[in-house]
PDB file of C-alpha atoms and ligand atoms in Angstrom:
ATOM      1  CA  MET A   1     117.355 117.714 133.382  1.00  0.00           C
ATOM      2  CA  SER A   2     113.675 117.029 132.973  1.00  0.00           C
ATOM      3  CA  ALA A   3     112.038 114.054 131.357  1.00  0.00           C
ATOM      4  CA  PRO A   4     111.506 114.343 127.628  1.00  0.00           C
ATOM      5  CA  PRO A   5     107.977 115.288 126.598  1.00  0.00           C
ATOM      6  CA  PRO A   6     105.668 112.413 125.773  1.00  0.00           C
ATOM      7  CA  PRO A   7     105.103 111.467 122.127  1.00  0.00           C
ATOM      8  CA  LEU A   8     102.277 113.258 120.371  1.00  0.00           C
ATOM      9  CA  PRO A   9      99.410 110.854 119.651  1.00  0.00           C
ATOM     10  CA  LEU A  10      98.322 111.193 116.044  1.00  0.00           C
ATOM     11  CA  SER A  11      96.654 108.858 113.576  1.00  0.00           C
ATOM     12  CA  LYS A  12      97.919 107.623 110.233  1.00  0.00           C
ATOM     13  CA  CYS A  13      95.865 106.380 107.313  1.00  0.00           C
ATOM     14  CA  SER A  14      96.963 102.954 106.111  1.00  0.00           C
ATOM     15  CA  THR A  15      95.837 103.779 102.574  1.00  0.00           C
ATOM     16  CA  CYS A  16      96.993 107.333 101.776  1.00  0.00           C
ATOM     17  CA  HIS A  17      99.469 107.672 104.714  1.00  0.00           C
ATOM     18  CA  ALA A  18      98.006 111.023 105.780  1.00  0.00           C
ATOM     19  CA  ARG A  19      98.691 111.854 109.417  1.00  0.00           C
ATOM     20  CA  PHE A  20      96.245 113.818 111.524  1.00  0.00           C
ATOM     21  CA  VAL A  21      94.840 114.232 115.000  1.00  0.00           C
ATOM     22  CA  PRO A  22      92.973 111.092 116.040  1.00  0.00           C
ATOM     23  CA  VAL A  23      89.430 110.960 114.715  1.00  0.00           C
ATOM     24  CA  ASP A  24      86.485 108.680 115.264  1.00  0.00           C
ATOM     25  CA  GLY A  25      85.754 107.283 111.849  1.00  0.00           C
ATOM     26  CA  PRO A  26      87.454 107.100 108.484  1.00  0.00           C
ATOM     27  CA  CYS A  27      90.465 108.980 107.153  1.00  0.00           C
ATOM     28  CA  PRO A  28      89.449 112.631 106.673  1.00  0.00           C
ATOM     29  CA  ARG A  29      91.558 112.827 103.515  1.00  0.00           C
ATOM     30  CA  CYS A  30      90.627 109.718 101.505  1.00  0.00           C
ATOM     31  CA  GLY A  31      87.787 108.115 103.449  1.00  0.00           C
ATOM     32  CA  ALA A  32      89.560 104.799 104.031  1.00  0.00           C
ATOM     33  CA  ALA A  33      88.430 102.962 107.152  1.00  0.00           C
ATOM     34  CA  THR A  34      91.889 101.716 108.148  1.00  0.00           C
ATOM     35  CA  VAL A  35      93.357 104.373 110.451  1.00  0.00           C
ATOM     36  CA  GLU A  36      96.062 103.388 112.923  1.00  0.00           C
ATOM     37  CA  PRO A  37      97.711 105.132 115.894  1.00  0.00           C
ATOM     38  CA  TYR A  38     100.863 107.083 115.115  1.00  0.00           C
ATOM     39  CA  ALA A  39     103.220 108.535 117.739  1.00  0.00           C
ATOM     40  CA  ALA A  40     105.011 111.667 116.548  1.00  0.00           C
ATOM     41  CA  ARG A  41     107.752 113.701 118.151  1.00  0.00           C
ATOM     42  CA  PRO A  42     105.995 116.488 120.070  1.00  0.00           C
ATOM     43  CA  ASP A  43     108.421 119.240 119.186  1.00  0.00           C
ATOM     44  CA  GLY A  44     107.883 121.437 116.195  1.00  0.00           C
ATOM     45  CA  THR A  45     108.189 124.874 114.658  1.00  0.00           C
ATOM     46  CA  VAL A  46     105.595 127.616 114.847  1.00  0.00           C
ATOM     47  CA  LEU A  47     104.580 128.684 111.348  1.00  0.00           C
ATOM     48  CA  ALA A  48     101.945 131.274 112.238  1.00  0.00           C
ATOM     49  CA  VAL A  49      99.949 132.568 115.186  1.00  0.00           C
ATOM     50  CA  THR A  50      96.738 134.489 115.704  1.00  0.00           C
ATOM     51  CA  ALA A  51      94.416 135.458 118.518  1.00  0.00           C
ATOM     52  CA  LEU A  52      90.649 135.433 118.208  1.00  0.00           C
ATOM     53  CA  GLU A  53      89.290 138.534 119.937  1.00  0.00           C
ATOM     54  CA  VAL A  54      85.744 137.294 119.450  1.00  0.00           C
ATOM     55  CA  PRO A  55      85.977 133.527 119.957  1.00  0.00           C
ATOM     56  CA  PRO A  56      82.979 131.206 119.880  1.00  0.00           C
ATOM     57  CA  PRO A  57      80.886 131.218 123.069  1.00  0.00           C
ATOM     58  CA  GLY A  58      82.613 129.509 125.961  1.00  0.00           C
ATOM     59  CA  TRP A  59      86.133 130.008 124.664  1.00  0.00           C
ATOM     60  CA  GLU A  60      88.725 132.124 126.432  1.00  0.00           C
ATOM     61  CA  ARG A  61      89.238 135.639 125.092  1.00  0.00           C
ATOM     62  CA  PRO A  62      91.558 136.320 123.409  1.00  0.00           C
ATOM     63  CA  HIS A  63      91.855 132.782 122.115  1.00  0.00           C
ATOM     64  CA  GLY A  64      95.375 132.093 120.848  1.00  0.00           C
ATOM     65  CA  LEU A  65      95.999 129.673 118.010  1.00  0.00           C
ATOM     66  CA  ALA A  66      99.297 128.516 116.553  1.00  0.00           C
ATOM     67  CA  LEU A  67      99.969 126.584 113.373  1.00  0.00           C
ATOM     68  CA  VAL A  68     102.788 124.204 114.324  1.00  0.00           C
ATOM     69  CA  GLU A  69     104.674 121.879 112.005  1.00  0.00           C
ATOM     70  CA  VAL A  70     105.884 118.708 113.711  1.00  0.00           C
ATOM     71  CA  GLU A  71     107.825 115.811 112.205  1.00  0.00           C
ATOM     72  CA  ASP A  72     107.069 114.576 108.706  1.00  0.00           C
ATOM     73  CA  ALA A  73     105.672 118.024 107.829  1.00  0.00           C
ATOM     74  CA  VAL A  74     102.479 117.360 109.779  1.00  0.00           C
ATOM     75  CA  ARG A  75     100.824 120.703 110.510  1.00  0.00           C
ATOM     76  CA  LEU A  76      98.562 121.112 113.509  1.00  0.00           C
ATOM     77  CA  LEU A  77      96.453 124.068 114.567  1.00  0.00           C
ATOM     78  CA  VAL A  78      96.786 124.111 118.334  1.00  0.00           C
ATOM     79  CA  ILE A  79      95.722 126.267 121.240  1.00  0.00           C
ATOM     80  CA  ALA A  80      98.404 128.771 122.297  1.00  0.00           C
ATOM     81  CA  GLY A  81      98.417 130.600 125.598  1.00  0.00           C
ATOM     82  CA  ALA A  82      99.569 134.167 126.120  1.00  0.00           C
ATOM     83  CA  PRO A  83     102.069 135.410 125.279  1.00  0.00           C
ATOM     84  CA  LEU A  84     101.763 133.847 121.854  1.00  0.00           C
ATOM     85  CA  PRO A  85     104.860 132.058 120.590  1.00  0.00           C
ATOM     86  CA  SER A  86     106.749 133.765 117.806  1.00  0.00           C
ATOM     87  CA  PRO A  87     106.671 132.352 114.277  1.00  0.00           C
ATOM     88  CA  GLY A  88     109.825 130.346 113.759  1.00  0.00           C
ATOM     89  CA  SER A  89     110.194 129.419 117.415  1.00  0.00           C
ATOM     90  CA  HIS A  90     110.550 125.829 118.508  1.00  0.00           C
ATOM     91  CA  VAL A  91     107.783 124.546 120.749  1.00  0.00           C
ATOM     92  CA  VAL A  92     106.416 121.343 122.204  1.00  0.00           C
ATOM     93  CA  VAL A  93     102.830 120.337 121.479  1.00  0.00           C
ATOM     94  CA  ARG A  94     100.958 118.421 124.133  1.00  0.00           C
ATOM     95  CA  ALA A  95      97.828 116.358 123.835  1.00  0.00           C
ATOM     96  CA  ASP A  96      95.332 116.864 126.634  1.00  0.00           C
ATOM     97  CA  GLY A  97      92.670 114.357 125.733  1.00  0.00           C
ATOM     98  CA  ALA A  98      91.323 115.430 122.365  1.00  0.00           C
ATOM     99  CA  VAL A  99      92.821 118.906 122.739  1.00  0.00           C
ATOM    100  CA  TYR A 100      96.287 119.871 121.482  1.00  0.00           C
ATOM    101  CA  ARG A 101      98.037 122.921 122.789  1.00  0.00           C
ATOM    102  CA  VAL A 102     101.255 124.796 123.157  1.00  0.00           C
ATOM    103  CA  GLY A 103     102.040 127.607 125.520  1.00  0.00           C
ATOM    104  CA  PRO A 104     104.855 129.842 126.683  1.00  0.00           C
ATOM    105  CA  ALA A 105     106.183 127.184 129.059  1.00  0.00           C
ATOM    106  CA  GLU A 106     106.625 124.882 126.106  1.00  0.00           C
ATOM    107  CA  GLN A 107     108.743 127.272 124.091  1.00  0.00           C
ATOM    108  CA  VAL A 108     112.044 125.451 124.226  1.00  0.00           C
ATOM    109  CA  GLU A 109     115.039 124.747 122.113  1.00  0.00           C
ATOM    110  CA  ARG A 110     114.691 121.632 119.991  1.00  0.00           C
ATOM    111  CA  GLY A 111     115.592 118.536 121.973  1.00  0.00           C
ATOM    112  CA  GLU A 112     115.213 120.204 125.362  1.00  0.00           C
ATOM    113  CA  GLY A 113     111.468 119.988 125.725  1.00  0.00           C
ATOM    114  CA  GLU A 114     109.620 120.021 128.983  1.00  0.00           C
ATOM    115  CA  VAL A 115     106.184 118.699 129.693  1.00  0.00           C
ATOM    116  CA  PRO A 116     103.758 121.614 129.820  1.00  0.00           C
ATOM    117  CA  THR A 117     101.500 121.809 132.836  1.00  0.00           C
ATOM    118  CA  ALA A 118      99.379 124.948 132.573  1.00  0.00           C
ATOM    119  CA  GLY A 119      96.634 126.335 130.405  1.00  0.00           C
ATOM    120  CA  ARG A 120      93.301 125.232 129.080  1.00  0.00           C
ATOM    121  CA  ALA A 121      92.127 124.591 125.584  1.00  0.00           C
ATOM    122  CA  ARG A 122      89.080 123.268 123.871  1.00  0.00           C
ATOM    123  CA  LEU A 123      89.739 122.513 120.236  1.00  0.00           C
ATOM    124  CA  SER A 124      92.442 121.589 117.809  1.00  0.00           C
ATOM    125  CA  PHE A 125      92.476 120.251 114.295  1.00  0.00           C
ATOM    126  CA  GLU A 126      94.654 119.818 111.297  1.00  0.00           C
ATOM    127  CA  PRO A 127      93.882 122.243 108.480  1.00  0.00           C
ATOM    128  CA  PRO A 128      92.596 120.724 105.251  1.00  0.00           C
ATOM    129  CA  ARG A 129      95.180 119.841 102.603  1.00  0.00           C
TER     130      ARG A 129
HETATM  131 ZN1   ZN B   1      93.599 108.195 103.827  1.00  0.00          ZN
END
């Protein structure tokens, strides 16, 4: 048995209750200044995947991205290593500083997550609502 994966650090707006990756500044949804830390379960379900064959300069090619829904229907666009996870699969999202990612080592059954250790990523964000 391995240790459970660490909670996923997100932020929550005190005004509109939107949850999102931590940002410097006001709530990206309503503009309120009161944003507080929010620890979410790191496991979620892959909704969609894609690979950028022509990523921005400095990014790995192909650059895999996965749209993952974690608890409370929070959707995160995260870096995904090869092979890309399948839509519908359960994965664990890991925060590496300001970067969020998921990879093949994190594809686990719900509740049996392992802490991912490999891969590099540069950007993640929550899509606009
Ligand atoms: Zn807000």
